[in-house]
PDB file of C-alpha atoms in Angstrom:
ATOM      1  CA  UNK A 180      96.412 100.186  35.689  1.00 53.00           C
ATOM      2  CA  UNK A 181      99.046 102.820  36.761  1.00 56.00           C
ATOM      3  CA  UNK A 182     100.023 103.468  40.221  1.00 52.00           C
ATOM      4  CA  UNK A 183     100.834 106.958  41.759  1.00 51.00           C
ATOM      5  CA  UNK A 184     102.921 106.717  44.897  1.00 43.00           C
ATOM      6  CA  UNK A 185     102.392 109.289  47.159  1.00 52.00           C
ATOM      7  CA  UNK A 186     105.220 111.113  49.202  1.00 49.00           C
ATOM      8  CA  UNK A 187     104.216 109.626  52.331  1.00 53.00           C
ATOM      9  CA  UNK A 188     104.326 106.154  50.540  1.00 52.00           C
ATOM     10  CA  UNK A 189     107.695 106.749  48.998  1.00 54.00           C
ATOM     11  CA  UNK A 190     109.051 107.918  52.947  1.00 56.00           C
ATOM     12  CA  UNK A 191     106.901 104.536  54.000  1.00 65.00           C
ATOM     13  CA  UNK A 192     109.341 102.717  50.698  1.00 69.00           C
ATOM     14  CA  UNK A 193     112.409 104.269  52.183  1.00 70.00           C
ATOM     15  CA  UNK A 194     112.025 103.136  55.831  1.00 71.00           C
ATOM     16  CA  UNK A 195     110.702  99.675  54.973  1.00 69.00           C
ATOM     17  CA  UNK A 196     114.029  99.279  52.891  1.00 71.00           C
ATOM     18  CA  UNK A 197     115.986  99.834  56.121  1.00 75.00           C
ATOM     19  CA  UNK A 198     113.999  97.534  58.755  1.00 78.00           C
ATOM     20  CA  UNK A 199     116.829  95.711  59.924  1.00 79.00           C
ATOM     21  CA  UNK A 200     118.244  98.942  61.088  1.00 86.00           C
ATOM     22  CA  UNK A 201     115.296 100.538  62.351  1.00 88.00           C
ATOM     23  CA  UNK A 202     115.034  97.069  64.647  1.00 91.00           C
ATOM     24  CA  UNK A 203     118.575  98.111  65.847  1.00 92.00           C
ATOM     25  CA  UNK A 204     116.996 101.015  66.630  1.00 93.00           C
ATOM     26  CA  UNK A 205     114.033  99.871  68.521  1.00 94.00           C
ATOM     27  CA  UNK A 206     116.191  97.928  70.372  1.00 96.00           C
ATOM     28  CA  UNK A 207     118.116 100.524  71.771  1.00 96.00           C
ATOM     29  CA  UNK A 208     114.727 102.749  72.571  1.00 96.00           C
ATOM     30  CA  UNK A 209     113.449  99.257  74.325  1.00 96.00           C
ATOM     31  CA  UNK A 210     116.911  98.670  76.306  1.00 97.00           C
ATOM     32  CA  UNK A 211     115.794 102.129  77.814  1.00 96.00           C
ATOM     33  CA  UNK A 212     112.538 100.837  78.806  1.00 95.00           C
ATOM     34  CA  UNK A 213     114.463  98.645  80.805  1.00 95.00           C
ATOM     35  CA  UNK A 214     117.534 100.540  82.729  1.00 96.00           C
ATOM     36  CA  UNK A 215     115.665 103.612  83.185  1.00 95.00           C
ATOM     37  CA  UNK A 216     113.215 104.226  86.189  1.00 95.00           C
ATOM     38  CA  UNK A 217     110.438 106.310  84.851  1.00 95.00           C
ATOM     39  CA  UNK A 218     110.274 107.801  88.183  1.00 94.00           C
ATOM     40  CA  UNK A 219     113.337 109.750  87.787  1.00 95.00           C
ATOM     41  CA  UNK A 220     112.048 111.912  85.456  1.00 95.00           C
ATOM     42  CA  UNK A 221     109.421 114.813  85.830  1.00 93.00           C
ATOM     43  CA  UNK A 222     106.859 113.882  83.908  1.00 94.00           C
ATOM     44  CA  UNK A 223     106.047 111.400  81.331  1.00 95.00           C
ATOM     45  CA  UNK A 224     106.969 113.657  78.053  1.00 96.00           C
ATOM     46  CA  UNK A 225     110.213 113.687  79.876  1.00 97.00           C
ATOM     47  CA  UNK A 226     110.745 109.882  79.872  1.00 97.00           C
ATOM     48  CA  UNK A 227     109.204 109.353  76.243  1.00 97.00           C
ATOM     49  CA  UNK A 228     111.818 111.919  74.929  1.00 97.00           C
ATOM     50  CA  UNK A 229     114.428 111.305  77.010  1.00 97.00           C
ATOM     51  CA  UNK A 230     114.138 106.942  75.827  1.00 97.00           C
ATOM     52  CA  UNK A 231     113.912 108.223  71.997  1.00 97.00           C
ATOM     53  CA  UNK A 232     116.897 110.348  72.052  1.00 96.00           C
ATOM     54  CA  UNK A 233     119.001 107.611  73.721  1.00 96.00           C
ATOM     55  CA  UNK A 234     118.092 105.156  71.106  1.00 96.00           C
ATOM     56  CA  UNK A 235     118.779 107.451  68.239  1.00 96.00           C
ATOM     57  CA  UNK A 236     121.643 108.877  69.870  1.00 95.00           C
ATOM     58  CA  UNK A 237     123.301 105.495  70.650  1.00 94.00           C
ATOM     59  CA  UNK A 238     121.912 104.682  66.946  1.00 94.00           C
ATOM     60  CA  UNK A 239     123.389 107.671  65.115  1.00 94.00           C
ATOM     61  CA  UNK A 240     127.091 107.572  67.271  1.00 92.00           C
ATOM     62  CA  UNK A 241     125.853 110.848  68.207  1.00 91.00           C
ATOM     63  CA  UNK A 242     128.761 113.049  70.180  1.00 88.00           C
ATOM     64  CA  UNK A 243     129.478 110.772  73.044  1.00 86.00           C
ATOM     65  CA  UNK A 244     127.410 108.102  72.433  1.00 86.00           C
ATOM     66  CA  UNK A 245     130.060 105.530  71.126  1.00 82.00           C
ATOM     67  CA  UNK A 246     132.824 106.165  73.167  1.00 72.00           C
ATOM     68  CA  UNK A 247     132.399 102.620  74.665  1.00 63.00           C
ATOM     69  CA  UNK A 248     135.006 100.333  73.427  1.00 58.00           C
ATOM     70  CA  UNK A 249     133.447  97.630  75.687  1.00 55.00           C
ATOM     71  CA  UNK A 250     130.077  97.499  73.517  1.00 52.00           C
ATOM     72  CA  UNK A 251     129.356  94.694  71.915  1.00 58.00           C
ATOM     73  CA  UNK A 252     128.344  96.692  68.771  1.00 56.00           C
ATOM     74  CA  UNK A 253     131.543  97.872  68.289  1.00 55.00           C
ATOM     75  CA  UNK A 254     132.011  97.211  64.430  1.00 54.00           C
ATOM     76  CA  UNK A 255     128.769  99.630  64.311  1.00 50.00           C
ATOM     77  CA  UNK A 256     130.886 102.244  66.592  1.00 51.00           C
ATOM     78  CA  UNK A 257     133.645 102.625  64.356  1.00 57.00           C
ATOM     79  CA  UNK A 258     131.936 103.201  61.540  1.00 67.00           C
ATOM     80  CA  UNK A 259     128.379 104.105  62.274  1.00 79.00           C
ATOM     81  CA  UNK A 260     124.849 103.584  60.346  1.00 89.00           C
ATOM     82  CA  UNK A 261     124.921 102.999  56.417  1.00 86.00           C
ATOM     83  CA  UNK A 262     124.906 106.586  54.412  1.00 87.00           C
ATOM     84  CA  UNK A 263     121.461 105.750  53.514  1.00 85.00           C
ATOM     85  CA  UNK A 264     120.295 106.160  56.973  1.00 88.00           C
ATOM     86  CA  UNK A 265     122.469 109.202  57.234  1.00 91.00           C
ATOM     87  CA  UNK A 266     120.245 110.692  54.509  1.00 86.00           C
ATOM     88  CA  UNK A 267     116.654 109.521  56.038  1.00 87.00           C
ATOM     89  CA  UNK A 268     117.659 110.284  59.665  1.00 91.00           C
ATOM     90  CA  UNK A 269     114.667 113.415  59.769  1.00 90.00           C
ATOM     91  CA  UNK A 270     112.520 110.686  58.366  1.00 88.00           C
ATOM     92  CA  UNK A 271     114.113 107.628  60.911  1.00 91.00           C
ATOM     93  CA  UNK A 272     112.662 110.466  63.804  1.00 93.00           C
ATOM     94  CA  UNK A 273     110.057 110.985  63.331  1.00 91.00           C
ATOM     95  CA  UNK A 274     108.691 107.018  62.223  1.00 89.00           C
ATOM     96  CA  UNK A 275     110.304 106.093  65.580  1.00 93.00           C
ATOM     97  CA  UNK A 276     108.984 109.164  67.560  1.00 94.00           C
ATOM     98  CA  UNK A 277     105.237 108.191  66.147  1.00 92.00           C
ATOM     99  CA  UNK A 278     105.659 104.554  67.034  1.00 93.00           C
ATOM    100  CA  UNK A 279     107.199 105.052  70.849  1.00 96.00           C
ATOM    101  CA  UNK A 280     106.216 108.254  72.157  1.00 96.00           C
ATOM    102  CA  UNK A 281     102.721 106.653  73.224  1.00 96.00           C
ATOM    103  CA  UNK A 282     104.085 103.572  74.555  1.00 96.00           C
ATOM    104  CA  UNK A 283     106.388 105.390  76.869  1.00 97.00           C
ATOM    105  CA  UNK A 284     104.341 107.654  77.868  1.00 96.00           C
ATOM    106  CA  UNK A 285     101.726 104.699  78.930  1.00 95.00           C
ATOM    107  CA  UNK A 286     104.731 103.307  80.843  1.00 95.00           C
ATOM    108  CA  UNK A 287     105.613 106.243  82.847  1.00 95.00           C
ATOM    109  CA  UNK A 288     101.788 106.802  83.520  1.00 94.00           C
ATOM    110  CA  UNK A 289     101.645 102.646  84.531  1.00 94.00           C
ATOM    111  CA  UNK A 290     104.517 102.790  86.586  1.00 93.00           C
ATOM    112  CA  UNK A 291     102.280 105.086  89.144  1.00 86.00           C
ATOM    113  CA  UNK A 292     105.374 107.806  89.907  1.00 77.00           C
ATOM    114  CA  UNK A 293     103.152 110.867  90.884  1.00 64.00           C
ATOM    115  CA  UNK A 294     101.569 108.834  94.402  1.00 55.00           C
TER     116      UNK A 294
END
């Protein structure tokens, strides 16, 4: 029996190859969860987005984002994710927007901000 892999399966192949860093990543979006007061924000597409892009950001060494030299990460700071994750990072997005973007939404909705 042959198999035919799909696109979406091959994108599924790619990220599953890379779970150790997408748990890096995770971790960042959850550290979020937990120094950021949902309340500050104006609305809970705000706080979802806001969580996501710090993760990545922080992920990715984005402009400004590494410029810590206290981190404790700081072999990742000087040189950054793997190419591979370089080359998936559209793909990276959007997995971690589809798992979180819910979840932090629920929280900003949980933590009762608009009484």
């Amino acid at each position: 029996m042959r198999y035919i892999i799909t696109e979406s399966q091959e994108l599924s192949l790619r990220l599953l190859r890379r779970g150790i860093e997408l748990e890096k990543i995770d971790e960042l979006i959850e550290f979020q969860t937990e120094i950021q007061n949902p309340c500050t924000f104006e609305g809970p597409e705000d706080y979802a987005d806001f969580c996501i892009g710090q993760g990545l950001g922080f992920y990715y060494c984005d402009e400004g984002y590494c410029d810590d030299e206290d981190d404790e990460d700081e072999e990742h700071n000087k040189k950054g994710p793997s190419e591979e994750m370089w080359d998936v990072r559209e793909d990276v997005e959007l997995y971690v927007e589809n798992k979180f973007y819910d979840y932090l939404y629920g929280l900003y909705e949980d933590s009762n901000c608009e009484e």
